XYZ file of C-alpha atoms in Angstrom:
643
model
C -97.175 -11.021 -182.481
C -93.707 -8.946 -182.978
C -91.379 -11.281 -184.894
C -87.596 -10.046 -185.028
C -86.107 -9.839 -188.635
C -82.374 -11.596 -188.486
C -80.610 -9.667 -191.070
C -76.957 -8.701 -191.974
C -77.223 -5.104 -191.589
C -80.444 -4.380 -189.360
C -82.716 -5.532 -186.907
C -85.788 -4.101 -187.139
C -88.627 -5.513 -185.450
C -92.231 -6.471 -187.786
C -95.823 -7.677 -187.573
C -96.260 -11.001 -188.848
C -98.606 -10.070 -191.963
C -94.633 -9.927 -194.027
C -94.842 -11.509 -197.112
C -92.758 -13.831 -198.796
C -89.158 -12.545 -199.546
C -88.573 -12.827 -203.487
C -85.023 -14.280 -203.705
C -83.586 -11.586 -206.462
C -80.170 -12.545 -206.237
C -80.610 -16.508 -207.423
C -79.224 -15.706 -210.366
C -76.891 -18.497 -209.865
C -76.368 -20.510 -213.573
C -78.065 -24.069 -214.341
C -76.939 -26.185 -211.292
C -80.189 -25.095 -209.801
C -83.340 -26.290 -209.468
C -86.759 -25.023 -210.078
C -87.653 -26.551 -206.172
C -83.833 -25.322 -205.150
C -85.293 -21.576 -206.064
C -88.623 -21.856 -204.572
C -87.225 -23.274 -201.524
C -85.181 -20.540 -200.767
C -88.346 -18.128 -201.096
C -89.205 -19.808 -197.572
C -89.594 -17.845 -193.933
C -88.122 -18.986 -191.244
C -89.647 -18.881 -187.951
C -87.652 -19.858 -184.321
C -87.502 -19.302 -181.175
C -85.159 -18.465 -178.245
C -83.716 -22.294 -177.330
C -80.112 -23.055 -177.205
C -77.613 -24.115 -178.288
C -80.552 -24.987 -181.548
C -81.837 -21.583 -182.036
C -80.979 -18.352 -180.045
C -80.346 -14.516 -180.474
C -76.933 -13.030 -179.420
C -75.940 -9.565 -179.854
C -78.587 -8.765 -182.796
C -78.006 -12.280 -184.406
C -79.622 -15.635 -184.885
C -77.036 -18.537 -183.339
C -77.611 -22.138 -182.946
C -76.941 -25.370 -184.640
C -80.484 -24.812 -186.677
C -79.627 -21.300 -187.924
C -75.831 -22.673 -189.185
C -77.026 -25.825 -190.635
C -79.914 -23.663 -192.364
C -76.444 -21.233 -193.601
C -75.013 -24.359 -195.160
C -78.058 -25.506 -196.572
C -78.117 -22.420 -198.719
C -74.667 -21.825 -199.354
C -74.190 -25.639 -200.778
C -76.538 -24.300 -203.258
C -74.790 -20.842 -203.748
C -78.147 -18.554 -202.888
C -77.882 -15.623 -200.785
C -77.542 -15.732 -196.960
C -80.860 -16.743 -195.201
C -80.603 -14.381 -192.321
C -83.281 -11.958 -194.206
C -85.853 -15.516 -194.152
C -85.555 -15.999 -190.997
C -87.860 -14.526 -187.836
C -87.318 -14.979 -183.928
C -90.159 -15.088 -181.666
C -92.357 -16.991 -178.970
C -92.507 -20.758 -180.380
C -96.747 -20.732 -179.850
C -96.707 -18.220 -182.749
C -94.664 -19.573 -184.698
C -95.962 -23.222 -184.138
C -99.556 -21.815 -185.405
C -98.056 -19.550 -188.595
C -96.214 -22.490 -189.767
C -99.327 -24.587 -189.190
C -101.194 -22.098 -190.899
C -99.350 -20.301 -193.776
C -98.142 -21.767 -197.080
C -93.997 -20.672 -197.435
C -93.400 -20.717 -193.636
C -91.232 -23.129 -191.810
C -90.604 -23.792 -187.933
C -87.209 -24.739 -186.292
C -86.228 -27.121 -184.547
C -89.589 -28.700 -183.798
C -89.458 -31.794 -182.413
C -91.515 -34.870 -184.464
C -94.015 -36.411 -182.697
C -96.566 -38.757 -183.755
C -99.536 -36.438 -182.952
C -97.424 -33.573 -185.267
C -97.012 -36.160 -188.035
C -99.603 -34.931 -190.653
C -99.533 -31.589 -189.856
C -95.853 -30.430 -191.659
C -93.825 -32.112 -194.059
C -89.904 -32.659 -192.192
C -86.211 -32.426 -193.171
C -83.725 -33.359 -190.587
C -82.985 -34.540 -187.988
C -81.316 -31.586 -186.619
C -80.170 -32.689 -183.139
C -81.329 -34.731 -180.155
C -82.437 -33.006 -176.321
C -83.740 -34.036 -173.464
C -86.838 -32.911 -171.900
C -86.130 -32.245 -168.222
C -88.411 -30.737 -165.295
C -86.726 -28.341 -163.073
C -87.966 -27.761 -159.632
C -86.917 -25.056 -156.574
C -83.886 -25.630 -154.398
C -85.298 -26.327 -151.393
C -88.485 -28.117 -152.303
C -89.078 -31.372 -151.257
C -89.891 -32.811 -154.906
C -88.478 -36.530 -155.619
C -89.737 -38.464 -158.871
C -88.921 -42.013 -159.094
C -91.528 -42.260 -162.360
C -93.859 -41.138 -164.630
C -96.589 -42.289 -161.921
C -95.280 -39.294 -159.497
C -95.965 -36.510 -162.063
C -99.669 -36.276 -161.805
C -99.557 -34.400 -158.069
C -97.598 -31.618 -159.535
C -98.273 -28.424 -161.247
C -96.344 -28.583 -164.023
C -95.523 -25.371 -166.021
C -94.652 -25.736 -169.948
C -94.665 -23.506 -172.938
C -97.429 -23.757 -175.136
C -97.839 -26.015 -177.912
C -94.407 -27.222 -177.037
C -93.220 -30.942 -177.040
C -93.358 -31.420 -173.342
C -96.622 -30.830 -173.264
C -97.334 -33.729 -175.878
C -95.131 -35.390 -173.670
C -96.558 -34.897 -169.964
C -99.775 -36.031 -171.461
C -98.618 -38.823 -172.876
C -97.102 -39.912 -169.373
C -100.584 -39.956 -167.769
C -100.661 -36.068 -166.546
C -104.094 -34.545 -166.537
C -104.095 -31.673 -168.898
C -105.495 -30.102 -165.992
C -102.473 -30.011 -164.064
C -100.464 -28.777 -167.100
C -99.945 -24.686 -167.056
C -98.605 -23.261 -169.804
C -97.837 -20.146 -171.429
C -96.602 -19.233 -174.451
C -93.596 -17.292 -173.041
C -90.627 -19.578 -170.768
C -89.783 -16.903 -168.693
C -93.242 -15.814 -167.132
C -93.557 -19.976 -166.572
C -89.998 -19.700 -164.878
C -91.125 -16.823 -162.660
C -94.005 -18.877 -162.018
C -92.165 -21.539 -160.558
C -89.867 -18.555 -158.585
C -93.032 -17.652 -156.770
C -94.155 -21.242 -156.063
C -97.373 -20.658 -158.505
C -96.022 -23.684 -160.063
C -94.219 -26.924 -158.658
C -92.037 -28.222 -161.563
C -91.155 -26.291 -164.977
C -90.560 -28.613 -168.252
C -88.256 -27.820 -170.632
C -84.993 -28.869 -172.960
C -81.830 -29.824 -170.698
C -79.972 -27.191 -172.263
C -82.055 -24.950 -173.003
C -83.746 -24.512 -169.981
C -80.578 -24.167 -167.956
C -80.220 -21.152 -170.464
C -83.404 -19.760 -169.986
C -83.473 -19.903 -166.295
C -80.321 -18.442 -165.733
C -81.316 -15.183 -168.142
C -84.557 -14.859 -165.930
C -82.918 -15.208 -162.774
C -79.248 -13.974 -163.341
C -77.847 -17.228 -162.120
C -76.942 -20.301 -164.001
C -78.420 -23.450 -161.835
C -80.837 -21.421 -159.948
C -83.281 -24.240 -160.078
C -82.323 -28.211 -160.183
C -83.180 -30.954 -162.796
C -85.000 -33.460 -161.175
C -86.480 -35.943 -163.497
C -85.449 -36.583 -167.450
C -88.829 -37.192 -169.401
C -87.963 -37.648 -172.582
C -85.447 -37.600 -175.608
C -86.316 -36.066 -178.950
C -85.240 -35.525 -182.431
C -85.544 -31.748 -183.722
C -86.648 -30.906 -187.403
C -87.272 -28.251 -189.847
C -91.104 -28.237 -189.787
C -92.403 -27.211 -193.556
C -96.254 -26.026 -194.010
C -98.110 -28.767 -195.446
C -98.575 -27.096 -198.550
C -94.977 -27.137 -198.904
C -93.941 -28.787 -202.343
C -93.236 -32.071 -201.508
C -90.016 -31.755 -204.064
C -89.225 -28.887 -202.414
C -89.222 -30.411 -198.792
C -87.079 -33.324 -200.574
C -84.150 -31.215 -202.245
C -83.886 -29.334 -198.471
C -83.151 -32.850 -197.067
C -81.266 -34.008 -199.673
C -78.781 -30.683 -198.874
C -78.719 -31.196 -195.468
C -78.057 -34.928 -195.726
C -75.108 -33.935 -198.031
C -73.902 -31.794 -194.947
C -73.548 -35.187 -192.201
C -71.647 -36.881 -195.291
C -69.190 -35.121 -197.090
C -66.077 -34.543 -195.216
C -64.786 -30.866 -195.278
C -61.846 -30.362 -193.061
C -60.043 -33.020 -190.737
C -62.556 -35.864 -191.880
C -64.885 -34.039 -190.544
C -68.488 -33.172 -192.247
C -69.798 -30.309 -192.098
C -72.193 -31.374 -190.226
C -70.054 -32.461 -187.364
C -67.774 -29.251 -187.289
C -71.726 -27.307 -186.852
C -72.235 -29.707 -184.146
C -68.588 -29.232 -182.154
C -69.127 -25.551 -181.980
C -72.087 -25.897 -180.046
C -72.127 -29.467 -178.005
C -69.754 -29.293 -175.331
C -69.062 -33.159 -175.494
C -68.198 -33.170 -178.498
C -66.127 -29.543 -179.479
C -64.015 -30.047 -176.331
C -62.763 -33.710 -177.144
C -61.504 -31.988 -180.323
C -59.259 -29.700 -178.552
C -55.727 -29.816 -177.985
C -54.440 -29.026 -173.983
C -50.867 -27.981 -173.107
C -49.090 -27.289 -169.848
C -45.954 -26.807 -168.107
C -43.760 -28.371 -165.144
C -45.390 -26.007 -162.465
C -45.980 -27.558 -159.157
C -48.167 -28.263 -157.279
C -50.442 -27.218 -160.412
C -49.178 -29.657 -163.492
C -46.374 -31.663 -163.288
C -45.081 -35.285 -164.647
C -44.593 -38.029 -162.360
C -44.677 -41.941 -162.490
C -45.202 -40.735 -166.223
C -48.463 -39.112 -165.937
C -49.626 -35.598 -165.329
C -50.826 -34.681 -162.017
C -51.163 -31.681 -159.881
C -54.554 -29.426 -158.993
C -55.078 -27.842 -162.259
C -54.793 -31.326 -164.332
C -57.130 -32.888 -161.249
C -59.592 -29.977 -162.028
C -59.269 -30.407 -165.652
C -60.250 -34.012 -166.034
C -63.480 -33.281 -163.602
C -64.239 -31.115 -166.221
C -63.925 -33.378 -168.899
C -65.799 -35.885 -166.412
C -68.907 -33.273 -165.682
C -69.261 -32.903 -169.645
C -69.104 -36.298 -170.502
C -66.041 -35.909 -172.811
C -64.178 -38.742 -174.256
C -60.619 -37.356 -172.909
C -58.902 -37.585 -169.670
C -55.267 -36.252 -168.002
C -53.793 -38.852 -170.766
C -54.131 -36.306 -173.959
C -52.505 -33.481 -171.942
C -49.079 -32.457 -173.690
C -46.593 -31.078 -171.453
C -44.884 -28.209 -172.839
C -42.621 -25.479 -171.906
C -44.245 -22.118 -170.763
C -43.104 -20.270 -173.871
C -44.160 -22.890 -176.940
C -47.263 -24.017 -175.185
C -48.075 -19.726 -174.583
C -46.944 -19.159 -178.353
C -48.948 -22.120 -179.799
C -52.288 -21.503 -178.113
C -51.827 -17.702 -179.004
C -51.084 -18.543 -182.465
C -53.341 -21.437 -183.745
C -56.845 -22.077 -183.594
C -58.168 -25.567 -181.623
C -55.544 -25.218 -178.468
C -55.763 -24.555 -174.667
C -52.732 -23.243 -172.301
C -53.009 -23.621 -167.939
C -52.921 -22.665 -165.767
C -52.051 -19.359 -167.086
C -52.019 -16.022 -164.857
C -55.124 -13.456 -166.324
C -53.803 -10.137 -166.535
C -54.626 -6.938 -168.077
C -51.802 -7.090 -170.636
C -52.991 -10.413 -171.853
C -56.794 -10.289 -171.447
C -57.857 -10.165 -174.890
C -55.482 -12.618 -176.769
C -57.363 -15.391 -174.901
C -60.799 -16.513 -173.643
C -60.842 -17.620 -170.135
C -62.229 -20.133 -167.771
C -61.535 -20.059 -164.268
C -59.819 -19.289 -161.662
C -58.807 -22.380 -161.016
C -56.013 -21.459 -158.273
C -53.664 -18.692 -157.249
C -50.456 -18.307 -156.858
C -47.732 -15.470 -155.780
C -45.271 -14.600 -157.439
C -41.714 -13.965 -156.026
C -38.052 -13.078 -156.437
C -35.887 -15.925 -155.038
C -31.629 -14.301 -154.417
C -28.681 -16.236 -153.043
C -28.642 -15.821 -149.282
C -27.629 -12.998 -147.850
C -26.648 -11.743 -150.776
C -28.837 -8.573 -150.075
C -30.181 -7.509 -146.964
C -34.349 -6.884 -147.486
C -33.531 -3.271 -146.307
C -31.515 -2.423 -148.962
C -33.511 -4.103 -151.796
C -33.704 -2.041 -154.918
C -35.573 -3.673 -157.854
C -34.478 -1.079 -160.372
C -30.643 -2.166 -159.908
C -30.515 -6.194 -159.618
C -30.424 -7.843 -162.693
C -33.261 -10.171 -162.447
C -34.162 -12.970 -164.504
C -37.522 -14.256 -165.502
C -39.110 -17.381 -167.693
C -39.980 -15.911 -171.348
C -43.788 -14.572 -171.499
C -44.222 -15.783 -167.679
C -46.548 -13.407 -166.066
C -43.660 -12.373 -163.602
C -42.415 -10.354 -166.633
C -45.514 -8.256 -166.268
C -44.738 -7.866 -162.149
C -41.286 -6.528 -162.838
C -42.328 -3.830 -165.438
C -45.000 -2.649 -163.341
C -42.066 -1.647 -160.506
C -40.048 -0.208 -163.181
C -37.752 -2.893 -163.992
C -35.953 -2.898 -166.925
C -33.186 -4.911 -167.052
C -34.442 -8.520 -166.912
C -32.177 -11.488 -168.171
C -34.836 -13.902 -170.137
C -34.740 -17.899 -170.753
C -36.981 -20.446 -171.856
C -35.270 -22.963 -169.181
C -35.912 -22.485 -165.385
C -32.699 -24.589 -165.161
C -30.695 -22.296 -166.956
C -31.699 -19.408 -165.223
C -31.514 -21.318 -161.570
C -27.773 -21.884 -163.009
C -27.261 -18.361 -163.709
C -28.377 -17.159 -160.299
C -26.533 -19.449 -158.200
C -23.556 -18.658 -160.259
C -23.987 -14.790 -159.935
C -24.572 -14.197 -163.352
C -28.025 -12.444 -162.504
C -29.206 -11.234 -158.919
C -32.498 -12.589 -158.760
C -35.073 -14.917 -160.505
C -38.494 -13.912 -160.551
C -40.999 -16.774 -160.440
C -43.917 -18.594 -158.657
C -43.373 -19.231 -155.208
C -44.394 -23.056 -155.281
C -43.394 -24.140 -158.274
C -39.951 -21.908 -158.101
C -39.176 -23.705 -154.676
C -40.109 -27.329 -156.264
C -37.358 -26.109 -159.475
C -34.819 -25.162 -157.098
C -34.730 -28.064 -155.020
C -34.463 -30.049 -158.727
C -31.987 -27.970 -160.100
C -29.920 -25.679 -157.736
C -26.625 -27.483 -156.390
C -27.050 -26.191 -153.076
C -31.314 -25.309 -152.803
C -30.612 -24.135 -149.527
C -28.528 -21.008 -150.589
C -31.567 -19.756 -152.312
C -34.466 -17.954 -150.324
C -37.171 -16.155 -150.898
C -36.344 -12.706 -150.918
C -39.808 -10.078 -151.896
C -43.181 -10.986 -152.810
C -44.395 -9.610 -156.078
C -47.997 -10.001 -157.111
C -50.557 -12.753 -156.430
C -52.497 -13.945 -159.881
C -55.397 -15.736 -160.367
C -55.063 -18.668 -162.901
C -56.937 -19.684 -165.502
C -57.304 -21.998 -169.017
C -56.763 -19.897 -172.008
C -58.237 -20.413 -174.590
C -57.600 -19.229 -178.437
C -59.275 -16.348 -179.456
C -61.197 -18.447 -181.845
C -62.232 -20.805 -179.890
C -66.576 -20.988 -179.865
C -67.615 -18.808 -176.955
C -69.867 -21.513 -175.956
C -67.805 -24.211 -175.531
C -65.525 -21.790 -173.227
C -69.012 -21.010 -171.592
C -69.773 -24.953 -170.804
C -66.240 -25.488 -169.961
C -66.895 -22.496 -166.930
C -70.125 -23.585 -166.034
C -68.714 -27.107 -165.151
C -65.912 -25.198 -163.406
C -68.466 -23.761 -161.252
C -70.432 -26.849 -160.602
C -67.439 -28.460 -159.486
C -66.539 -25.756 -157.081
C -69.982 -25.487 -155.634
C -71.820 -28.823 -155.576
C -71.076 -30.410 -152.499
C -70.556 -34.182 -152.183
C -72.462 -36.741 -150.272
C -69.885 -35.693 -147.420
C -70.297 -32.253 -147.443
C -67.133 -31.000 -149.911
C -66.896 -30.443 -152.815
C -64.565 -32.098 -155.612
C -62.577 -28.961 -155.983
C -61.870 -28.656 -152.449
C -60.946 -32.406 -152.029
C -58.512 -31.583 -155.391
C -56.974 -28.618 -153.746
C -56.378 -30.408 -150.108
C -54.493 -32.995 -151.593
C -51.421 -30.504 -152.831
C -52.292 -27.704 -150.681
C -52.634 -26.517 -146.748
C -55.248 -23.717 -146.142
C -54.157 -20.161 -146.910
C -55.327 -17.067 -145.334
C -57.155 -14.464 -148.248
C -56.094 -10.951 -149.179
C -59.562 -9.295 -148.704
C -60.062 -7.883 -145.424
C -63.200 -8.458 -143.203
C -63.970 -7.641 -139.437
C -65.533 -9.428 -136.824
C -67.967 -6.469 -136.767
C -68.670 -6.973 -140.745
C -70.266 -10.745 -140.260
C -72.324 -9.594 -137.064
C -73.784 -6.702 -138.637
C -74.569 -8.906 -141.685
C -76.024 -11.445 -139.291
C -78.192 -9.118 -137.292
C -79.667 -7.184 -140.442
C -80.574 -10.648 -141.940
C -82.341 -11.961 -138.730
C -84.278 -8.655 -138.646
C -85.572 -9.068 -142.124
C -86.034 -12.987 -141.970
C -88.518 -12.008 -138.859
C -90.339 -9.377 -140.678
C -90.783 -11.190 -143.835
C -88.884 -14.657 -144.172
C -90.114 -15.694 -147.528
C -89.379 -12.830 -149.271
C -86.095 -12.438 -147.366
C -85.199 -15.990 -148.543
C -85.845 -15.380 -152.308
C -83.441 -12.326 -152.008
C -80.465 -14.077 -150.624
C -81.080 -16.677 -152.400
C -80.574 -14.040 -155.396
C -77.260 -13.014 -154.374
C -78.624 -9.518 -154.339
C -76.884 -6.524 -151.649
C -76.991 -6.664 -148.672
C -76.729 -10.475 -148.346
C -73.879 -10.940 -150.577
C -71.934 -7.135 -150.434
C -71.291 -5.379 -153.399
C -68.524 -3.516 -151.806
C -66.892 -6.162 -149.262
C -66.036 -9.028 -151.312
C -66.003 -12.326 -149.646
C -69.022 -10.925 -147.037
C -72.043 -13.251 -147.661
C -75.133 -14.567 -145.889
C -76.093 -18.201 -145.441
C -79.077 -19.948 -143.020
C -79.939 -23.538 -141.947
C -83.021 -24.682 -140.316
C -83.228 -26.145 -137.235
C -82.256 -29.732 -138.915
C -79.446 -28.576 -140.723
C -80.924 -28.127 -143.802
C -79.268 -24.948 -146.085
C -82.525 -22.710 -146.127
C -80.815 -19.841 -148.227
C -77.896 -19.103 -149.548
C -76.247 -15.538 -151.384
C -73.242 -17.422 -153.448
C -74.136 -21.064 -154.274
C -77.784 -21.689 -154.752
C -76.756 -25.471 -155.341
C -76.744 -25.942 -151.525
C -80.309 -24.876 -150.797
C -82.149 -27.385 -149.802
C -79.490 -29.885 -149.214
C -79.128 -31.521 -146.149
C -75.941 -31.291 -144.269
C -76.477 -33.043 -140.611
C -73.164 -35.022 -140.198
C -71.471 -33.500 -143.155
C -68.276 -31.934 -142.719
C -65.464 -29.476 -144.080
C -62.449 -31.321 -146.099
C -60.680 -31.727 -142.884
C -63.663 -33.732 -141.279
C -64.907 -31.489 -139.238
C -68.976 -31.246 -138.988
C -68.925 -27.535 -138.726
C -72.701 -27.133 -139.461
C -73.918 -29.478 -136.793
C -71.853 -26.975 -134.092
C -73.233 -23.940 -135.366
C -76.622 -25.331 -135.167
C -76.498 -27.388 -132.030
C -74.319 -23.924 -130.683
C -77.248 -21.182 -131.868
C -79.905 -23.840 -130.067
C -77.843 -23.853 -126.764
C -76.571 -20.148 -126.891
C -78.327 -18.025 -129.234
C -75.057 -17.382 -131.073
C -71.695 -17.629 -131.235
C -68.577 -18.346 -133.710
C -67.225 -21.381 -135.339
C -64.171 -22.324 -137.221
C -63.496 -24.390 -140.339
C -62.050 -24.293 -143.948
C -63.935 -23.555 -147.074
C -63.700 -21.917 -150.289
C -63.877 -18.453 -150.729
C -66.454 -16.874 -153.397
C -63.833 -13.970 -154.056
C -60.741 -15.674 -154.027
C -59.219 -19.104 -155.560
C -58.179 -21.653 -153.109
C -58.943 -23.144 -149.504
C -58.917 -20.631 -147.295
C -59.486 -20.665 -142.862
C -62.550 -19.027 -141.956
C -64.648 -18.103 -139.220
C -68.185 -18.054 -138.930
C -70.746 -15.790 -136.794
C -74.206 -17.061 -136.273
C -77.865 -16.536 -134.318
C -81.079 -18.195 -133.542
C -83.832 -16.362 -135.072
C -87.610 -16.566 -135.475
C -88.958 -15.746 -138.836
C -92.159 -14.352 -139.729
C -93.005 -18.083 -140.833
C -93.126 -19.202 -137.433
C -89.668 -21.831 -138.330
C -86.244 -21.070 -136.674
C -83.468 -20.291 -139.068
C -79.388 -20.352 -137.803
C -77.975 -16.849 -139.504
C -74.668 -17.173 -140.446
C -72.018 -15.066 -141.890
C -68.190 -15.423 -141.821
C -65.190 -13.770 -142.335
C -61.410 -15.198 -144.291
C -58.821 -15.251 -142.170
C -55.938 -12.902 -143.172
C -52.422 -13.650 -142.767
């Protein structure tokens, strides 16, 4: 049983016959206690379960570990990370169990653990979920369904309490002490349904498969209340000054009325540390804009889905609309704020953290007609004039510009241009066109005159922002790009429809790319179709290409049910017969119904692209094959149109 030691300076990993630490450095004066001291003689055992407990980058994370922090510090003793010991909760369960001066975290309190620790807390509250395959045909409606499953869960954990409790035969219960052989388990069908903590198991699942959602929640069993769990042999004074510290913690405001307590809790529950954030935009249509006295366009659309999809108390309401440069300058500057859509570049990659894309846009110079004939064009000479820390700025240097005219207004410098004071205006194409036709005298004297650079957007978030929350706030980003309504589209393609027509992408893919993609797949599907499924499924090369970005792999069965899938596992499984793209158009029931008449053939349609932002047209090869299984599968494989 190797146990991880969580300390300041080192991480060396020891057997679990380590003795207790001896606290030398409570020297601290008269304010403490005789159980204070022996209390913080105490080991510390965990596990790998976030966002309670976890290890990142050599340390120990997670509400538990920071509440545990302020415990200690309230009291002024040195920092706990030298108590405390990661490993596989069964071992930890029994040493605590087992051993005077150990302690387990966070252990959920059950009835049947009752008598067998003494508790301070509670920490936090989870939900025990079961996660099946994609693609199986598992549907619980109650507790009464569970007992025909196999149902993986890590020993001596809560959910097996829990499963029993709900009439499951201990027989059908698997466990093992370690999450990620169970989730392999359930990989390789050994298993039919995995328990584990909402949270955590989305966690767990993604760092044994590589991809976040690789398996679906499809029943909620339970909610519990986490705990430090003391040995029974614990002091019971000693147990009671712990709880009186921590209950100190959810009452005593620190900062912004806030306890420490709560501030613990908004760095790791996305609900909650999100709603405390402040959001600022710009006037940039079609992406965030005012009218009828609310802010609209695709990014604020996205944004509130977001908020939606996390279940935080905010909406498009307690968005503040800014210009570019204060809202750029604030959310550089002070902690707690969030700038989009805002253009990721190289120059300003690490003053922010990111979540996206969320759409893209190209940048442009807009002249007075005729001013300049294209031919002629050279970038070095015009003056050119540009919003303050807009990521045009960054366009222009990188083709050796150096004389640019800067602004804060897109007014003033629309002014200036018209009025010859500068040759050009570098900005957005969409949102410069929208700003011309609001503030020019005579918008059509202004054209387009060279394309720049096209930029993916993104929030930004400050630096000091909690990773995870920035993590969350992707994760629903993703969800809402992928997860496909009971229509067939998703909300993120319904968003982007409503401001925008389909665009053609920038990557460039043949005809000859998707059939060769198509033709290796059916070969493998008929040598081996289950293991051929699990690797697309995967995302790993050749089904989605390392090299040709935008070339993936996708197959249906015979009833138009998404089989496999190399970019968004959340289809497998899903039935699409009469679903359609966001124009209406059931694009899946033609392929199908065309690779059962003909064998194969092309179709055309509009979806999102995995390597680019945006609604894109597409085009989609596909063939009837036979797999090794005996069932017929429709290969398919498209290509992005290109302008």
């Amino acid at each position: 049983m190797d146990w991880k030691v969580m300390g300041l300076l080192q991480y060396p990993v020891i057997v679990f016959y380590v003795t207790f630490l001896i606290a030398a450095c409570i020297g601290v004066s008269g304010c403490v206690t005789e159980e204070s001291a022996r209390a913080s003689d105490l080991i510390f055992l965990t596990e790998d379960f976030p966002p309670f407990n976890y290890e990142e980058e050599g340390r120990l994370k997670g509400i538990g570990v920071e509440l545990l922090d302020a415990v200690y510090d309230e009291e002024g003793f040195s920092h706990p990370d030298e108590r405390m010991r990661i490993g596989l909760f069964t071992d930890g369960y029994q040493m605590a169990l087992t051993n005077p001066g150990y302690a387990l975290f966070s252990v959920a309190r059950t009835p049947e653990r009752e008598d067998l620790f003494l508790w301070a807390g509670p920490i936090a509250s989870y939900d025990i979920v079961l996660f099946s395959r994609r693609g199986s045909d598992i549907l619980i409606d109650s507790q009464s369904d569970l007992n025909q499953y196999r149902i993986g869960a890590v020993k001596d954990d809560v959910s097996v309490l829990e499963l029993m409790r709900a009439g499951v035969d201990d027989t059908r219960i698997i466990t093992d002490p370690d999450p990620i052989s169970l989730i392999h388990m359930l990989d390789a069908g050994e298993i039919d349904l995995f328990a584990s903590g909402d949270l955590a198991g989305e966690y767990l699942i993604a760092k044994a498969t590589g991809k976040y959602g690789y398996f679906k929640q499809v029943y909620r069993l339970k909610t519990v209340d986490l705990y430090y769990a003391f040995n029974k042999e614990t002091p019971q004074k000693e147990v009671e000054w712990f709880q009186s510290a921590l209950n100190a913690l959810k009452k005593a405001p620190a900062r912004d009325g806030l306890s420490r307590y709560d501030q613990i809790l908004n760095r790791y529950i996305p609900s909650r540390g999100l709603s405390t954030l402040t959001y600022m935009t710009e006037e940039y249509y079609p992406y965030n804009f005012k009218e009828d006295d609310s802010v609209q366009g695709i990014s604020v659309d996205i944004l509130e889905e977001v908020f939606l999809d996390l279940n935080c108390d905010l909406s498009r309401k307690q968005v503040i609309l800014s210009t570019w440069e204060n809202g750029y300058q604030k959310t550089l500057s002070t902690p707690g704020y969030v700038l989009f859509s805002t253009a990721r570049t190289p120059e300003r990659e690490e003053n922010f953290l990111w979540a996206g894309p969320i759409v893209r846009s190209r940048n442009v110079l807009f002249m007075r007609s005729g001013a300049i004939m294209p031919a002629e064009l050279n970038l070095t000479s015009l003056s050119i004039g540009a919003i303050t820390d807009d990521v045009a700025v960054y366009d222009l240097a990188g083709l050796g510009v150096e004389t640019i005219t800067y602004a804060t207004d897109a007014g003033e410098l629309i002014r200036m241009l018209e009025e010859g004071e500068i040759d050009a205006w570098a900005y957005a194409e969409y949102p410069g066109m929208r700003l011309i036709d609001q503030y020019a005298r005579n918008p059509a004297v202004i054209e387009i005159a060279y394309p720049l650079s096209t930029h993916e957007y993104y929030l930004a978030f400050n630096k000091e922002t909690p990773p995870q929350l920035v993590q969350a706030c992707q994760q629903a980003l993703d969800r809402i790009r992928s997860e496909k309504d009971v229509y067939g589209v998703s909300r993120y393609e319904r968003i982007l429809y409503r401001y925008l027509t389909p665009g053609y992408a920038d990557g460039i893919l043949t005809e000859a790319d998707a059939i060769d993609l198509v033709s290796l797949t059916a070969d493998a599907l008929a040598r081996d179709a289950p293991s051929t499924i699990r690797a697309i499924n995967a995302g790993i090369h050749p089904y989605r290409d390392e090299e040709k970005s935008g070339l993936y792999v996708f197959a249906y069965d015979t009833d138009v049910v998404m089989a496999a899938h190399a970019t968004n596992i959340h289809l497998v499984g899903v039935s699409f017969k009469g679903k359609t793209d966001v124009t209406g158009k059931a694009f899946r029931d033609e392929m199908v119904a065309g690779a059962l008449k003909n064998g194969s053939g092309w179709e055309d349609y509009i979806y999102i692209n995995p390597a680019e932002s945006g609604l894109f047209w597409k085009s989609t090869y596909y063939q009837l094959v036979t797999g090794s299984d005996g069932n017929e599968y429709v290969v398919c494989s498209g290509i992005f149109k290109t302008g």
